[in-house]
CSV table of C-alpha atoms in Angstrom, one decimal:
chain,number,residue,atom,x,y,z
A,848,UNK,CA,0.0,0.0,0.0
A,849,UNK,CA,1.1,3.5,-0.8
A,850,UNK,CA,-0.4,6.6,0.8
A,851,UNK,CA,0.4,10.1,-0.5
A,852,UNK,CA,0.1,13.4,1.5
A,853,UNK,CA,1.1,17.0,1.2
A,854,UNK,CA,-1.1,18.1,-1.7
A,855,UNK,CA,-2.8,21.5,-1.7
A,856,UNK,CA,-3.1,24.9,-3.4
A,857,UNK,CA,0.1,26.8,-4.0
A,858,UNK,CA,0.9,30.0,-5.9
A,859,UNK,CA,3.0,29.9,-9.1
A,860,UNK,CA,6.7,30.1,-8.3
A,861,UNK,CA,6.3,28.6,-4.8
A,862,UNK,CA,7.3,25.2,-3.5
A,863,UNK,CA,5.5,22.1,-2.2
A,864,UNK,CA,6.7,18.7,-0.9
A,865,UNK,CA,4.7,15.5,-1.3
A,866,UNK,CA,5.3,12.4,0.9
A,867,UNK,CA,4.5,8.8,0.2
A,868,UNK,CA,4.4,6.2,3.0
A,869,UNK,CA,4.7,2.6,2.0
A,870,UNK,CA,3.6,-0.6,3.8
A,871,UNK,CA,3.1,-4.2,3.1
A,872,UNK,CA,6.2,-4.9,1.0
A,873,UNK,CA,10.0,-4.8,1.3
A,874,UNK,CA,10.3,-1.0,0.7
A,875,UNK,CA,14.1,-1.0,0.4
A,876,UNK,CA,14.1,-3.5,-2.5
A,877,UNK,CA,12.0,-1.4,-4.9
A,878,UNK,CA,12.4,1.7,-7.1
A,879,UNK,CA,9.6,4.2,-6.4
A,880,UNK,CA,8.2,6.6,-9.0
A,881,UNK,CA,5.9,9.6,-9.1
A,882,UNK,CA,3.4,9.8,-11.9
A,883,UNK,CA,1.0,12.7,-12.4
A,884,UNK,CA,-2.2,13.4,-14.2
A,885,UNK,CA,-3.5,16.8,-15.1
A,886,UNK,CA,-7.3,17.3,-14.9
A,887,UNK,CA,-8.9,15.5,-17.9
A,888,UNK,CA,-5.5,14.5,-19.3
A,889,UNK,CA,-3.4,11.3,-19.6
A,890,UNK,CA,-0.7,9.9,-17.3
A,891,UNK,CA,2.7,11.6,-17.2
A,892,UNK,CA,5.8,10.0,-15.6
A,893,UNK,CA,7.6,12.5,-13.3
A,894,UNK,CA,10.5,10.9,-11.6
A,895,UNK,CA,12.0,7.7,-10.1
A,896,UNK,CA,14.3,7.0,-7.2
A,897,UNK,CA,16.4,3.8,-7.1
A,898,UNK,CA,15.8,1.3,-4.3
A,899,UNK,CA,18.6,2.7,-2.3
A,900,UNK,CA,18.1,6.4,-3.1
A,901,UNK,CA,21.5,6.8,-4.7
A,902,UNK,CA,20.1,8.0,-8.0
A,903,UNK,CA,17.0,9.8,-9.3
A,904,UNK,CA,15.8,10.4,-12.8
A,905,UNK,CA,13.4,13.0,-14.0
A,906,UNK,CA,11.1,13.9,-16.8
A,907,UNK,CA,12.4,16.8,-18.9
A,908,UNK,CA,9.4,18.9,-17.8
A,909,UNK,CA,10.5,18.9,-14.2
A,910,UNK,CA,14.2,18.4,-14.3
A,911,UNK,CA,16.0,21.1,-12.3
A,912,UNK,CA,12.8,22.0,-10.4
A,913,UNK,CA,11.8,18.8,-8.7
A,914,UNK,CA,13.9,16.5,-6.4
A,915,UNK,CA,13.0,13.0,-5.5
A,916,UNK,CA,14.4,11.4,-2.3
A,917,UNK,CA,13.6,8.5,0.0
A,918,UNK,CA,14.2,7.5,3.6
A,919,UNK,CA,14.2,3.7,3.8
A,920,UNK,CA,14.2,3.8,7.6
A,921,UNK,CA,10.8,5.5,7.4
A,922,UNK,CA,9.5,3.6,4.3
A,923,UNK,CA,8.9,7.1,2.8
A,924,UNK,CA,9.5,8.7,-0.5
A,925,UNK,CA,9.4,12.5,-1.1
A,926,UNK,CA,9.2,14.8,-4.0
A,927,UNK,CA,10.2,18.4,-3.5
A,928,UNK,CA,8.6,20.6,-6.1
A,929,UNK,CA,10.0,24.1,-6.6
A,930,UNK,CA,9.3,27.0,-9.0
A,931,UNK,CA,5.9,25.5,-9.5
A,932,UNK,CA,4.0,26.4,-12.7
A,933,UNK,CA,0.3,26.2,-13.5
A,934,UNK,CA,0.9,23.2,-15.7
A,935,UNK,CA,2.2,21.3,-12.7
A,936,UNK,CA,-1.3,21.1,-11.4
A,937,UNK,CA,-2.8,17.6,-11.2
A,938,UNK,CA,-3.0,14.4,-9.2
A,939,UNK,CA,0.3,13.0,-8.2
A,940,UNK,CA,0.5,9.3,-7.7
A,941,UNK,CA,3.2,7.4,-5.9
A,942,UNK,CA,3.9,4.0,-7.4
A,943,UNK,CA,6.1,1.0,-6.7
A,944,UNK,CA,8.1,-0.4,-9.6
A,945,UNK,CA,7.5,-4.1,-9.2
A,946,UNK,CA,10.3,-5.2,-11.5
A,947,UNK,CA,12.8,-7.2,-9.5
A,948,UNK,CA,15.6,-6.2,-11.8
A,949,UNK,CA,15.3,-2.5,-11.3
A,950,UNK,CA,12.8,-0.2,-13.0
A,951,UNK,CA,10.7,-0.8,-16.1
A,952,UNK,CA,7.4,1.0,-15.6
A,953,UNK,CA,5.8,-2.1,-14.0
A,954,UNK,CA,3.7,-0.1,-11.6
A,955,UNK,CA,1.9,-1.9,-8.8
A,956,UNK,CA,0.4,-0.8,-6.5
A,957,UNK,CA,-0.6,2.8,-7.0
A,958,UNK,CA,-1.3,5.2,-4.3
A,959,UNK,CA,-4.7,7.0,-4.2
A,960,UNK,CA,-3.0,10.3,-5.3
A,961,UNK,CA,-2.4,13.7,-3.9
A,962,UNK,CA,-4.0,16.7,-5.6
A,963,UNK,CA,-1.7,19.7,-6.4
A,964,UNK,CA,-3.3,22.9,-7.6
A,965,UNK,CA,-0.9,25.7,-8.8
A,966,UNK,CA,-2.9,28.9,-9.0
A,967,UNK,CA,-2.7,32.5,-8.0
B,103,UNK,CA,8.6,13.5,-22.8
B,104,UNK,CA,7.8,11.4,-25.8
B,105,UNK,CA,4.6,9.5,-25.7
B,106,UNK,CA,3.6,6.1,-27.0
B,107,UNK,CA,0.9,6.4,-29.6
B,108,UNK,CA,-2.5,4.8,-29.0
B,109,UNK,CA,-5.8,5.2,-30.8
B,110,UNK,CA,-8.0,7.7,-28.8
B,111,UNK,CA,-11.0,5.3,-28.7
B,112,UNK,CA,-12.1,1.8,-29.3
B,113,UNK,CA,-15.5,0.2,-29.1
B,114,UNK,CA,-17.3,-3.1,-29.4
B,115,UNK,CA,-20.5,-4.9,-28.5
B,116,UNK,CA,-20.8,-7.1,-25.5
B,117,UNK,CA,-19.0,-10.4,-26.2
B,118,UNK,CA,-16.8,-9.0,-29.0
B,119,UNK,CA,-13.1,-8.7,-29.2
B,120,UNK,CA,-11.3,-5.3,-29.0
B,121,UNK,CA,-7.7,-4.7,-29.7
B,122,UNK,CA,-5.7,-1.6,-28.7
B,123,UNK,CA,-2.4,-0.8,-30.3
B,124,UNK,CA,0.6,1.0,-28.8
B,125,UNK,CA,3.3,2.3,-31.1
B,126,UNK,CA,6.7,3.2,-29.8
B,127,UNK,CA,10.3,3.3,-31.0
B,128,UNK,CA,13.7,1.5,-30.9
B,129,UNK,CA,14.4,3.2,-27.5
B,130,UNK,CA,11.3,2.1,-25.6
B,131,UNK,CA,9.1,-0.8,-26.8
B,132,UNK,CA,11.8,-2.2,-29.1
B,133,UNK,CA,14.2,-3.3,-26.3
B,134,UNK,CA,11.9,-3.3,-23.3
B,135,UNK,CA,8.8,-4.9,-21.9
B,136,UNK,CA,5.4,-3.2,-22.1
B,137,UNK,CA,2.9,-2.8,-19.3
B,138,UNK,CA,-0.8,-1.9,-19.5
B,139,UNK,CA,-3.0,-0.1,-17.1
B,140,UNK,CA,-6.8,0.5,-16.7
B,141,UNK,CA,-8.3,3.6,-15.2
B,142,UNK,CA,-11.9,4.0,-14.2
B,143,UNK,CA,-13.2,7.5,-13.8
B,144,UNK,CA,-12.2,9.1,-10.6
B,145,UNK,CA,-9.9,6.2,-9.6
B,146,UNK,CA,-6.2,5.5,-9.7
B,147,UNK,CA,-4.9,3.3,-12.5
B,148,UNK,CA,-4.5,-0.4,-11.9
B,149,UNK,CA,-2.1,-2.8,-13.4
B,150,UNK,CA,-3.7,-5.0,-16.2
B,151,UNK,CA,-0.7,-6.6,-18.0
B,152,UNK,CA,3.0,-6.6,-17.0
B,153,UNK,CA,6.1,-7.7,-18.8
B,154,UNK,CA,4.3,-7.5,-22.2
B,155,UNK,CA,2.1,-10.5,-21.7
B,156,UNK,CA,1.7,-11.4,-18.0
B,157,UNK,CA,-1.5,-11.1,-16.1
B,158,UNK,CA,-1.5,-10.2,-12.4
B,159,UNK,CA,-3.5,-12.4,-10.2
B,160,UNK,CA,-7.2,-11.4,-10.3
B,161,UNK,CA,-7.1,-10.2,-14.0
B,162,UNK,CA,-9.2,-12.5,-16.1
B,163,UNK,CA,-7.7,-14.3,-19.1
B,164,UNK,CA,-10.0,-12.2,-21.4
B,165,UNK,CA,-7.1,-9.7,-21.3
B,166,UNK,CA,-3.9,-10.5,-23.2
B,167,UNK,CA,-0.9,-8.6,-24.3
B,168,UNK,CA,1.7,-9.0,-27.1
B,169,UNK,CA,4.5,-7.2,-28.7
B,170,UNK,CA,6.1,-7.2,-32.2
B,171,UNK,CA,9.1,-5.0,-32.9
B,172,UNK,CA,8.3,-1.5,-31.7
B,173,UNK,CA,4.6,-2.0,-31.3
B,174,UNK,CA,2.5,-3.7,-28.6
B,175,UNK,CA,-1.2,-4.7,-28.4
B,176,UNK,CA,-3.8,-5.3,-25.7
B,177,UNK,CA,-6.6,-7.5,-26.6
B,178,UNK,CA,-9.9,-7.8,-24.7
B,179,UNK,CA,-12.0,-10.7,-25.7
B,180,UNK,CA,-15.5,-11.4,-24.5
B,181,UNK,CA,-16.1,-7.6,-24.0
B,182,UNK,CA,-18.1,-6.8,-20.9
B,183,UNK,CA,-19.8,-3.6,-19.8
B,184,UNK,CA,-17.4,-3.2,-16.9
B,185,UNK,CA,-14.5,-3.0,-19.4
B,186,UNK,CA,-15.5,0.6,-20.1
B,187,UNK,CA,-12.5,2.5,-19.0
B,188,UNK,CA,-9.3,4.3,-20.2
B,189,UNK,CA,-6.4,2.1,-21.1
B,190,UNK,CA,-2.7,3.1,-21.1
B,191,UNK,CA,0.4,1.4,-22.2
B,192,UNK,CA,3.8,2.1,-20.7
B,193,UNK,CA,7.5,1.2,-21.2
B,194,UNK,CA,10.9,2.3,-20.1
B,195,UNK,CA,12.7,4.5,-22.6
B,196,UNK,CA,16.5,3.9,-22.7
B,197,UNK,CA,17.2,7.3,-24.4
B,198,UNK,CA,15.1,9.4,-22.1
B,199,UNK,CA,16.0,7.3,-19.0
B,200,UNK,CA,12.4,7.4,-17.9
B,201,UNK,CA,9.0,5.8,-18.4
B,202,UNK,CA,6.8,6.8,-21.3
B,203,UNK,CA,3.1,6.4,-21.3
B,204,UNK,CA,0.7,5.9,-24.2
B,205,UNK,CA,-1.8,8.6,-25.1
B,206,UNK,CA,-4.8,6.6,-23.6
B,207,UNK,CA,-7.5,4.7,-25.3
B,208,UNK,CA,-11.1,5.1,-24.1
B,209,UNK,CA,-13.0,1.8,-24.5
B,210,UNK,CA,-16.8,2.0,-25.0
B,211,UNK,CA,-19.0,-1.0,-24.8
B,212,UNK,CA,-21.9,-0.5,-27.2
């Protein structure tokens, strides 16, 4: 199970941090991703952190503004979002990559999502 | 981020077979496995097919996945009314070093 928190309304240019707490599986053995969905739109991959948190990779649209991290002692993944734009609005899902060999986009399970609204 | 190409919609009568295509490239579908997700309105997506053709427990065998070259397909046989949903394909992209999603196919049961 994955439970996101930290969503809300934020002004453009400001920052917001989302958290995702995991339970029910060996957290420190899996890469964790963030995927977002703008209202009425499709799914967009945002970022991934490796199982040990030593590396993170980002979509071009958020690179340099978002930072993904994890604390394996707390079974928690974070995404720090800075310099937010209107187009960053949407539901942010935390997902486990179930691929035992690393990361492949095999997402299971999904969290329920955290709504982020960037608006003045 | 590049997207995998899917038809925007697909439809069929109850009991019929529907196929959804997912077109990619040599950096994503070509060398990597493909995964499929179903999303009902107002809900988070759920895993439907993983590793191109594997079904998670609980997913009926009416759903099947395949891949050829840089394209993949999801087939739904014996279409049922509860299959009405949005369907997405996804794959790792070696050039972008990230996951790319398809553009979503909305399935309607006539």
